[in-house]
């Protein structure tokens, strides 16, 4: 599932292709994904210049010069394909739901087999005040106001397992199931610990490890991007090498002796080392 680093990588790939350009054609091959696609998306956006492409939490935001923003969520399985002019295959694939053509004739395809992704159009100046953006928590890498004290204060109010707290987008935005497990393992904190039992030192360590796993994943995505974007690069989803995620019954990389445990927390798989994480 695309989490913050994957969405950031897609954002970085789309930026040079879209900023300063416009869509000359938007082809919708179905009417709905998780939600109905915007009515007359092509008529609403076509020929208007895209001024800025940014990421907020797991959302891509394409701001247009006429005061509208296209909100794009990749869902569980969304992939974005950027094809250079003249390199495109002719036929759209079964899960190629939306195809954008830019002024410079780049073809951008949104492929999403499970269709949990979505596209919405909103007035740019209303985004921060509307759901879900008005309740999103700290942006873990770029929010200058995020520090150990703020996170500690936020966690103090939550008598829920720290793993679940990390998945709560109203505390920190953009962390999903994979990087929550990875950060807790790096910080040697049990996913079962209640969030309000972490002390200041542990909170500081956890924040550092969250930022570390996200930065390393973005760097890996960036290198994947350089290797694979041209031509016909699929930039939606990468298989990173994870330290604990999906490694049940394999040795822990900290202690080398304990086999990693997989358990279920609120319907989501959690991977951890029973010995190293307390
Ligand atoms: Zn261990």
mmCIF file of C-alpha atoms and ligand atoms in Angstrom:
data_model
loop_
_atom_site.group_PDB
_atom_site.id
_atom_site.type_symbol
_atom_site.label_atom_id
_atom_site.label_comp_id
_atom_site.label_asym_id
_atom_site.label_seq_id
_atom_site.Cartn_x
_atom_site.Cartn_y
_atom_site.Cartn_z
ATOM 1 C CA UNK A 1 0.000 0.000 0.000
ATOM 2 C CA UNK A 2 1.447 3.372 -0.921
ATOM 3 C CA UNK A 3 2.416 5.237 2.223
ATOM 4 C CA UNK A 4 4.022 8.639 2.680
ATOM 5 C CA UNK A 5 7.365 7.747 1.028
ATOM 6 C CA UNK A 6 5.730 6.210 -2.035
ATOM 7 C CA UNK A 7 3.367 9.151 -2.449
ATOM 8 C CA UNK A 8 6.296 11.545 -1.993
ATOM 9 C CA UNK A 9 8.189 9.700 -4.729
ATOM 10 C CA UNK A 10 5.217 9.934 -7.089
ATOM 11 C CA UNK A 11 4.949 13.618 -6.218
ATOM 12 C CA UNK A 12 8.608 14.220 -7.045
ATOM 13 C CA UNK A 13 8.181 12.389 -10.348
ATOM 14 C CA UNK A 14 5.053 14.319 -11.322
ATOM 15 C CA UNK A 15 6.407 17.751 -10.373
ATOM 16 C CA UNK A 16 8.725 18.317 -13.362
ATOM 17 C CA UNK A 17 6.176 16.830 -15.771
ATOM 18 C CA UNK A 18 3.143 18.793 -14.565
ATOM 19 C CA UNK A 19 4.163 22.127 -13.059
ATOM 20 C CA UNK A 20 3.687 24.926 -15.557
ATOM 21 C CA UNK A 21 1.816 22.573 -17.888
ATOM 22 C CA UNK A 22 -1.876 21.841 -18.438
ATOM 23 C CA UNK A 23 -3.917 18.789 -19.257
ATOM 24 C CA UNK A 24 -5.117 18.809 -22.862
ATOM 25 C CA UNK A 25 -7.131 15.640 -22.403
ATOM 26 C CA UNK A 26 -8.479 13.676 -19.434
ATOM 27 C CA UNK A 27 -9.945 10.298 -20.259
ATOM 28 C CA UNK A 28 -11.969 8.500 -17.595
ATOM 29 C CA UNK A 29 -12.448 4.828 -18.372
ATOM 30 C CA UNK A 30 -14.982 4.343 -15.593
ATOM 31 C CA UNK A 31 -17.193 6.622 -13.528
ATOM 32 C CA UNK A 32 -16.153 5.716 -10.035
ATOM 33 C CA UNK A 33 -13.245 4.511 -7.971
ATOM 34 C CA UNK A 34 -13.673 4.643 -4.177
ATOM 35 C CA UNK A 35 -15.914 7.640 -4.865
ATOM 36 C CA UNK A 36 -17.491 8.818 -8.119
ATOM 37 C CA UNK A 37 -14.917 10.593 -10.288
ATOM 38 C CA UNK A 38 -15.502 14.375 -10.477
ATOM 39 C CA UNK A 39 -18.285 15.239 -12.888
ATOM 40 C CA UNK A 40 -16.875 16.701 -16.098
ATOM 41 C CA UNK A 41 -13.321 16.506 -14.757
ATOM 42 C CA UNK A 42 -11.927 17.197 -18.221
ATOM 43 C CA UNK A 43 -14.096 20.280 -18.775
ATOM 44 C CA UNK A 44 -13.269 21.609 -15.312
ATOM 45 C CA UNK A 45 -9.496 21.240 -15.493
ATOM 46 C CA UNK A 46 -8.523 21.134 -19.159
ATOM 47 C CA UNK A 47 -6.183 23.868 -20.444
ATOM 48 C CA UNK A 48 -5.718 25.404 -16.988
ATOM 49 C CA UNK A 49 -2.111 25.620 -15.849
ATOM 50 C CA UNK A 50 -0.964 23.418 -12.993
ATOM 51 C CA UNK A 51 0.897 25.793 -10.719
ATOM 52 C CA UNK A 52 2.060 23.413 -8.006
ATOM 53 C CA UNK A 53 2.233 19.693 -7.245
ATOM 54 C CA UNK A 54 2.570 18.908 -3.538
ATOM 55 C CA UNK A 55 2.014 16.071 -1.112
ATOM 56 C CA UNK A 56 0.050 16.352 2.144
ATOM 57 C CA UNK A 57 -0.028 13.155 4.202
ATOM 58 C CA UNK A 58 -0.850 10.454 1.628
ATOM 59 C CA UNK A 59 -2.595 12.864 -0.742
ATOM 60 C CA UNK A 60 -1.245 14.370 -3.929
ATOM 61 C CA UNK A 61 -2.501 17.903 -4.526
ATOM 62 C CA UNK A 62 -2.399 19.438 -8.001
ATOM 63 C CA UNK A 63 -3.112 23.157 -7.695
ATOM 64 C CA UNK A 64 -4.432 24.910 -10.824
ATOM 65 C CA UNK A 65 -4.245 28.572 -11.763
ATOM 66 C CA UNK A 66 -8.038 28.981 -11.710
ATOM 67 C CA UNK A 67 -8.333 28.345 -7.991
ATOM 68 C CA UNK A 68 -9.105 24.636 -8.079
ATOM 69 C CA UNK A 69 -7.115 21.691 -6.772
ATOM 70 C CA UNK A 70 -7.208 18.085 -7.873
ATOM 71 C CA UNK A 71 -6.890 15.846 -4.800
ATOM 72 C CA UNK A 72 -5.484 12.476 -5.728
ATOM 73 C CA UNK A 73 -5.260 9.476 -3.386
ATOM 74 C CA UNK A 74 -3.570 6.291 -4.547
ATOM 75 C CA UNK A 75 -5.634 4.031 -2.285
ATOM 76 C CA UNK A 76 -4.390 0.517 -1.582
ATOM 77 C CA UNK A 77 -2.976 -0.400 -4.945
ATOM 78 C CA UNK A 78 -2.778 2.773 -7.019
ATOM 79 C CA UNK A 79 0.076 3.158 -9.495
ATOM 80 C CA UNK A 80 1.022 6.134 -11.587
ATOM 81 C CA UNK A 81 2.650 5.616 -14.942
ATOM 82 C CA UNK A 82 4.430 8.479 -16.680
ATOM 83 C CA UNK A 83 5.107 7.962 -20.358
ATOM 84 C CA UNK A 84 7.162 10.318 -22.461
ATOM 85 C CA UNK A 85 5.712 11.723 -25.697
ATOM 86 C CA UNK A 86 5.612 9.098 -28.404
ATOM 87 C CA UNK A 87 6.433 6.132 -26.153
ATOM 88 C CA UNK A 88 2.925 5.208 -25.117
ATOM 89 C CA UNK A 89 1.356 1.862 -25.728
ATOM 90 C CA UNK A 90 -1.890 2.211 -27.653
ATOM 91 C CA UNK A 91 -4.378 0.247 -25.577
ATOM 92 C CA UNK A 92 -5.367 1.131 -22.043
ATOM 93 C CA UNK A 93 -5.016 -1.755 -19.605
ATOM 94 C CA UNK A 94 -7.946 -3.168 -17.685
ATOM 95 C CA UNK A 95 -7.149 -1.169 -14.545
ATOM 96 C CA UNK A 96 -6.046 2.046 -16.285
ATOM 97 C CA UNK A 97 -8.937 4.108 -14.959
ATOM 98 C CA UNK A 98 -7.879 7.675 -15.718
ATOM 99 C CA UNK A 99 -5.468 8.896 -18.399
ATOM 100 C CA UNK A 100 -4.155 12.451 -18.503
ATOM 101 C CA UNK A 101 -2.386 13.982 -21.504
ATOM 102 C CA UNK A 102 -0.297 17.104 -20.872
ATOM 103 C CA UNK A 103 0.540 20.070 -23.059
ATOM 104 C CA UNK A 104 3.928 18.494 -23.760
ATOM 105 C CA UNK A 105 2.158 15.230 -24.636
ATOM 106 C CA UNK A 106 3.260 13.270 -21.617
ATOM 107 C CA UNK A 107 0.762 10.530 -20.843
ATOM 108 C CA UNK A 108 -0.011 9.949 -17.162
ATOM 109 C CA UNK A 109 -2.025 6.877 -16.301
ATOM 110 C CA UNK A 110 -3.688 6.102 -12.983
ATOM 111 C CA UNK A 111 -3.878 2.336 -12.623
ATOM 112 C CA UNK A 112 -5.648 0.964 -9.549
ATOM 113 C CA UNK A 113 -6.729 -2.700 -9.545
ATOM 114 C CA UNK A 114 -8.473 -2.542 -6.160
ATOM 115 C CA UNK A 115 -10.072 0.862 -6.834
ATOM 116 C CA UNK A 116 -9.611 2.278 -3.330
ATOM 117 C CA UNK A 117 -7.978 5.352 -4.820
ATOM 118 C CA UNK A 118 -9.911 8.487 -5.644
ATOM 119 C CA UNK A 119 -9.834 11.868 -7.323
ATOM 120 C CA UNK A 120 -11.686 14.924 -6.022
ATOM 121 C CA UNK A 121 -11.765 18.555 -7.096
ATOM 122 C CA UNK A 122 -11.984 21.284 -4.464
ATOM 123 C CA UNK A 123 -11.431 25.019 -4.260
ATOM 124 C CA UNK A 124 -7.759 25.470 -3.362
ATOM 125 C CA UNK A 125 -8.487 27.977 -0.604
ATOM 126 C CA UNK A 126 -10.889 25.589 1.130
ATOM 127 C CA UNK A 127 -8.650 22.554 1.302
ATOM 128 C CA UNK A 128 -7.018 23.163 4.677
ATOM 129 C CA UNK A 129 -10.419 23.792 6.259
ATOM 130 C CA UNK A 130 -12.195 20.738 4.890
ATOM 131 C CA UNK A 131 -12.042 17.024 5.640
ATOM 132 C CA UNK A 132 -9.759 15.213 5.905
ATOM 133 C CA UNK A 133 -7.162 17.984 5.825
ATOM 134 C CA UNK A 134 -8.571 19.989 8.734
ATOM 135 C CA UNK A 135 -7.973 17.121 11.146
ATOM 136 C CA UNK A 136 -4.653 15.795 9.847
ATOM 137 C CA UNK A 137 -1.867 15.617 12.381
ATOM 138 C CA UNK A 138 1.767 16.617 12.101
ATOM 139 C CA UNK A 139 3.536 16.198 8.781
ATOM 140 C CA UNK A 140 6.428 14.027 10.038
ATOM 141 C CA UNK A 141 9.219 15.382 7.848
ATOM 142 C CA UNK A 142 8.311 18.954 6.977
ATOM 143 C CA UNK A 143 6.307 20.320 9.902
ATOM 144 C CA UNK A 144 8.591 22.731 11.736
ATOM 145 C CA UNK A 145 6.276 22.736 14.740
ATOM 146 C CA UNK A 146 6.671 18.999 15.295
ATOM 147 C CA UNK A 147 9.049 18.194 18.111
ATOM 148 C CA UNK A 148 9.374 15.623 20.871
ATOM 149 C CA UNK A 149 7.390 17.704 23.358
ATOM 150 C CA UNK A 150 4.446 18.129 20.990
ATOM 151 C CA UNK A 151 4.351 14.434 20.110
ATOM 152 C CA UNK A 152 4.705 13.480 23.779
ATOM 153 C CA UNK A 153 1.774 15.724 24.702
ATOM 154 C CA UNK A 154 -0.311 14.194 21.950
ATOM 155 C CA UNK A 155 0.520 10.606 22.925
ATOM 156 C CA UNK A 156 -0.158 11.304 26.623
ATOM 157 C CA UNK A 157 -3.844 11.632 25.780
ATOM 158 C CA UNK A 158 -4.120 8.231 24.076
ATOM 159 C CA UNK A 159 -4.652 5.051 26.050
ATOM 160 C CA UNK A 160 -4.299 2.949 22.903
ATOM 161 C CA UNK A 161 -1.408 0.768 21.662
ATOM 162 C CA UNK A 162 1.368 2.924 20.212
ATOM 163 C CA UNK A 163 1.130 1.060 16.889
ATOM 164 C CA UNK A 164 -2.499 2.168 16.563
ATOM 165 C CA UNK A 165 -1.575 5.692 17.612
ATOM 166 C CA UNK A 166 0.979 5.861 14.806
ATOM 167 C CA UNK A 167 -1.690 4.813 12.300
ATOM 168 C CA UNK A 168 -4.011 7.562 13.541
ATOM 169 C CA UNK A 169 -3.679 10.259 10.871
ATOM 170 C CA UNK A 170 -4.832 12.907 13.349
ATOM 171 C CA UNK A 171 -1.633 12.469 15.385
ATOM 172 C CA UNK A 172 0.995 12.102 12.667
ATOM 173 C CA UNK A 173 -0.115 12.134 9.048
ATOM 174 C CA UNK A 174 1.092 9.732 6.397
ATOM 175 C CA UNK A 175 2.350 6.761 8.413
ATOM 176 C CA UNK A 176 0.766 3.464 7.466
ATOM 177 C CA UNK A 177 1.022 -0.109 8.597
ATOM 178 C CA UNK A 178 4.463 -0.819 7.112
ATOM 179 C CA UNK A 179 6.407 2.151 8.456
ATOM 180 C CA UNK A 180 4.681 2.008 11.851
ATOM 181 C CA UNK A 181 6.096 -1.501 12.370
ATOM 182 C CA UNK A 182 9.501 -0.478 11.019
ATOM 183 C CA UNK A 183 9.814 2.644 13.210
ATOM 184 C CA UNK A 184 8.764 0.817 16.398
ATOM 185 C CA UNK A 185 11.272 -1.935 15.742
ATOM 186 C CA UNK A 186 14.051 0.609 15.144
ATOM 187 C CA UNK A 187 13.107 2.412 18.357
ATOM 188 C CA UNK A 188 12.896 -0.935 20.215
ATOM 189 C CA UNK A 189 9.441 -0.076 21.505
ATOM 190 C CA UNK A 190 6.757 -2.766 21.688
ATOM 191 C CA UNK A 191 3.762 -2.112 19.425
ATOM 192 C CA UNK A 192 1.606 -3.237 22.364
ATOM 193 C CA UNK A 193 2.750 -0.456 24.707
ATOM 194 C CA UNK A 194 0.032 2.068 25.408
ATOM 195 C CA UNK A 195 0.845 5.409 23.797
ATOM 196 C CA UNK A 196 0.411 7.258 27.081
ATOM 197 C CA UNK A 197 3.112 5.170 28.774
ATOM 198 C CA UNK A 198 5.986 6.346 26.549
ATOM 199 C CA UNK A 199 8.342 8.659 28.391
ATOM 200 C CA UNK A 200 9.973 11.717 26.864
ATOM 201 C CA UNK A 201 13.160 9.868 25.979
ATOM 202 C CA UNK A 202 11.284 7.053 24.241
ATOM 203 C CA UNK A 203 9.110 9.556 22.389
ATOM 204 C CA UNK A 204 12.213 11.368 21.191
ATOM 205 C CA UNK A 205 13.757 8.127 19.989
ATOM 206 C CA UNK A 206 10.542 7.084 18.261
ATOM 207 C CA UNK A 207 10.212 10.412 16.464
ATOM 208 C CA UNK A 208 13.798 10.153 15.249
ATOM 209 C CA UNK A 209 13.228 6.613 13.992
ATOM 210 C CA UNK A 210 9.963 7.550 12.263
ATOM 211 C CA UNK A 211 11.791 10.283 10.403
ATOM 212 C CA UNK A 212 14.693 7.962 9.642
ATOM 213 C CA UNK A 213 12.559 5.172 8.114
ATOM 214 C CA UNK A 214 10.569 7.651 6.053
ATOM 215 C CA UNK A 215 13.667 9.486 4.789
ATOM 216 C CA UNK A 216 15.403 6.252 3.857
ATOM 217 C CA UNK A 217 12.309 5.002 2.029
ATOM 218 C CA UNK A 218 12.031 8.268 0.115
ATOM 219 C CA UNK A 219 15.712 8.034 -0.804
ATOM 220 C CA UNK A 220 15.170 4.454 -2.005
ATOM 221 C CA UNK A 221 12.136 5.587 -3.988
ATOM 222 C CA UNK A 222 14.170 8.378 -5.496
ATOM 223 C CA UNK A 223 16.847 5.974 -6.642
ATOM 224 C CA UNK A 224 14.185 3.626 -8.031
ATOM 225 C CA UNK A 225 12.816 6.624 -9.855
ATOM 226 C CA UNK A 226 16.144 7.501 -11.430
ATOM 227 C CA UNK A 227 16.618 3.904 -12.506
ATOM 228 C CA UNK A 228 13.170 3.188 -13.810
ATOM 229 C CA UNK A 229 11.187 6.241 -14.761
ATOM 230 C CA UNK A 230 12.361 6.417 -18.357
ATOM 231 C CA UNK A 231 10.817 5.071 -20.426
ATOM 232 C CA UNK A 232 7.440 3.812 -19.320
ATOM 233 C CA UNK A 233 8.360 3.835 -15.659
ATOM 234 C CA UNK A 234 5.875 2.645 -13.147
ATOM 235 C CA UNK A 235 6.402 4.941 -10.209
ATOM 236 C CA UNK A 236 3.457 4.026 -8.023
ATOM 237 C CA UNK A 237 4.752 1.325 -5.785
ATOM 238 C CA UNK A 238 8.097 -0.181 -4.898
ATOM 239 C CA UNK A 239 9.170 -3.217 -3.011
ATOM 240 C CA UNK A 240 11.560 -1.834 -0.432
ATOM 241 C CA UNK A 241 13.515 -4.162 1.767
ATOM 242 C CA UNK A 242 11.923 -3.986 5.189
ATOM 243 C CA UNK A 243 13.533 -4.916 8.500
ATOM 244 C CA UNK A 244 10.434 -6.418 10.141
ATOM 245 C CA UNK A 245 7.454 -5.937 7.863
ATOM 246 C CA UNK A 246 6.434 -9.232 6.249
ATOM 247 C CA UNK A 247 9.294 -11.073 8.000
ATOM 248 C CA UNK A 248 7.333 -13.292 10.413
ATOM 249 C CA UNK A 249 9.402 -16.214 11.775
ATOM 250 C CA UNK A 250 12.606 -14.769 10.363
ATOM 251 C CA UNK A 251 15.495 -13.706 12.651
ATOM 252 C CA UNK A 252 15.445 -10.222 14.141
ATOM 253 C CA UNK A 253 18.215 -8.027 12.722
ATOM 254 C CA UNK A 254 18.873 -6.493 16.164
ATOM 255 C CA UNK A 255 19.385 -9.600 18.310
ATOM 256 C CA UNK A 256 19.881 -12.175 15.520
ATOM 257 C CA UNK A 257 18.378 -14.886 17.748
ATOM 258 C CA UNK A 258 14.670 -14.192 18.153
ATOM 259 C CA UNK A 259 12.260 -15.007 15.361
ATOM 260 C CA UNK A 260 10.004 -12.089 14.519
ATOM 261 C CA UNK A 261 6.366 -12.313 15.601
ATOM 262 C CA UNK A 262 3.340 -11.444 13.527
ATOM 263 C CA UNK A 263 0.194 -10.458 15.342
ATOM 264 C CA UNK A 264 -3.079 -8.761 14.589
ATOM 265 C CA UNK A 265 -3.796 -5.285 15.967
ATOM 266 C CA UNK A 266 -7.180 -3.811 15.086
ATOM 267 C CA UNK A 267 -7.326 -5.893 11.961
ATOM 268 C CA UNK A 268 -3.851 -4.946 10.763
ATOM 269 C CA UNK A 269 -0.752 -7.135 10.792
ATOM 270 C CA UNK A 270 1.995 -6.048 13.161
ATOM 271 C CA UNK A 271 5.522 -7.467 13.007
ATOM 272 C CA UNK A 272 7.904 -7.154 15.943
ATOM 273 C CA UNK A 273 10.626 -8.753 18.057
ATOM 274 C CA UNK A 274 9.356 -9.912 21.446
ATOM 275 C CA UNK A 275 12.839 -9.709 22.907
ATOM 276 C CA UNK A 276 14.108 -6.374 21.602
ATOM 277 C CA UNK A 277 10.930 -4.352 21.736
ATOM 278 C CA UNK A 278 9.755 -3.539 25.266
HETATM 279 ZN ZN1 LIG B 1 15.335 -8.866 18.411
#
